[in-house]
CSV table of C-alpha atoms in Angstrom, one decimal:
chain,number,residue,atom,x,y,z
A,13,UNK,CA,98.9,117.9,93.8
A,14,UNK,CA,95.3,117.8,93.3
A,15,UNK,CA,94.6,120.4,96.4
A,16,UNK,CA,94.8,123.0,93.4
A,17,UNK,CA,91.6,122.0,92.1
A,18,UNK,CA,89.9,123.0,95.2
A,19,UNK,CA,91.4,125.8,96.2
A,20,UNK,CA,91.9,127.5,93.1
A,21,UNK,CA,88.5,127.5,92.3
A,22,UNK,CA,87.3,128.4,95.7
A,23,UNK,CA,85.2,126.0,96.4
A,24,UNK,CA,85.2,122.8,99.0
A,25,UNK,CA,86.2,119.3,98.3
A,26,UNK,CA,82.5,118.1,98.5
A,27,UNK,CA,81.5,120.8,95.4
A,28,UNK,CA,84.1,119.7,93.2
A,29,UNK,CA,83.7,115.8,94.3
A,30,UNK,CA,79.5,116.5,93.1
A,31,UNK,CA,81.4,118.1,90.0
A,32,UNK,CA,83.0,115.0,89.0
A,33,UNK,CA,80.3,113.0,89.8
A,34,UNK,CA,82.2,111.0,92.6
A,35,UNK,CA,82.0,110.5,96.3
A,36,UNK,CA,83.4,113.0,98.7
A,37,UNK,CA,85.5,110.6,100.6
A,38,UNK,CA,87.5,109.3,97.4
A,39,UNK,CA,88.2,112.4,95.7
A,40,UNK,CA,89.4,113.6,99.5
A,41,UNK,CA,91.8,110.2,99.3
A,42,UNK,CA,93.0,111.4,95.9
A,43,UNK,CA,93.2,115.1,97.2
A,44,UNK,CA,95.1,113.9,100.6
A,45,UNK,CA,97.8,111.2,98.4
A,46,UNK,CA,95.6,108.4,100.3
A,47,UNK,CA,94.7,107.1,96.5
A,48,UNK,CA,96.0,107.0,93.1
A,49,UNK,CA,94.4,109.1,90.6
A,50,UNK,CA,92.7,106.5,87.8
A,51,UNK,CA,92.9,107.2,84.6
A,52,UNK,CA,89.1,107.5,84.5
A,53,UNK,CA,89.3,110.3,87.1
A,54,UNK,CA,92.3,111.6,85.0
A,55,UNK,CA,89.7,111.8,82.1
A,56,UNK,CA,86.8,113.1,84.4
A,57,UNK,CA,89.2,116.0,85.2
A,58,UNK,CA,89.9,116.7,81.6
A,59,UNK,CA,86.2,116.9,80.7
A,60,UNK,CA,85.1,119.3,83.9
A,61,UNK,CA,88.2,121.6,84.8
A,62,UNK,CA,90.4,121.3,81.0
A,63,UNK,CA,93.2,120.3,82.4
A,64,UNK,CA,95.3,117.7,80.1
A,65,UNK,CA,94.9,114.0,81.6
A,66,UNK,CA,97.8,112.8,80.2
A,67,UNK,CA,99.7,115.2,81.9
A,68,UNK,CA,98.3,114.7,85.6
A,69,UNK,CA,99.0,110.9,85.2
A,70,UNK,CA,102.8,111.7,84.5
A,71,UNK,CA,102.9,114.4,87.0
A,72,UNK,CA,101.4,111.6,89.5
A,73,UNK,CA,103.9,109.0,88.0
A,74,UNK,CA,107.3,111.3,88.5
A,75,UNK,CA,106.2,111.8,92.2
A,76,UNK,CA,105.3,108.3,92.9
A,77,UNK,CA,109.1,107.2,90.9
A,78,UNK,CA,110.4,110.2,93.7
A,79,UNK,CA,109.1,108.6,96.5
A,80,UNK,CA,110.3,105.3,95.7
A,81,UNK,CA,114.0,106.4,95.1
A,82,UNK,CA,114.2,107.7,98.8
């Protein structure tokens, strides 16, 4: 889910970690489906990229409701 903002902005996992002032190892978790995305890192991703925070929580939440039902 969260591979798009790496690879759509062509840059590595470690630029856009340093973007959103976070470690490259938990962004990677987030970016791999090893961690949740917070709702601080939601709002971090608002502020640096514009994409709506609400709407990757929900988009998190319907696939973590689709894993459950199988």
């Amino acid at each position: 889910m969260y591979k798009a903002l790496v690879t759509s902005r062509d840059k590595t996992v470690t630029e856009v970690a340093k973007e959103l002032e976070m470690s490259r190892p938990c962004f990677s978790n987030v970016v791999n489906g090893n961690a949740s995305l917070s709702v601080e890192l939601a709002l971090k991703i608002q502020d640096t990229f514009g994409l709506q925070a609400r709407k990757l929580l929900i988009q998190q939440l319907d696939e973590q409701i689709a894993a459950a039902r199988k």
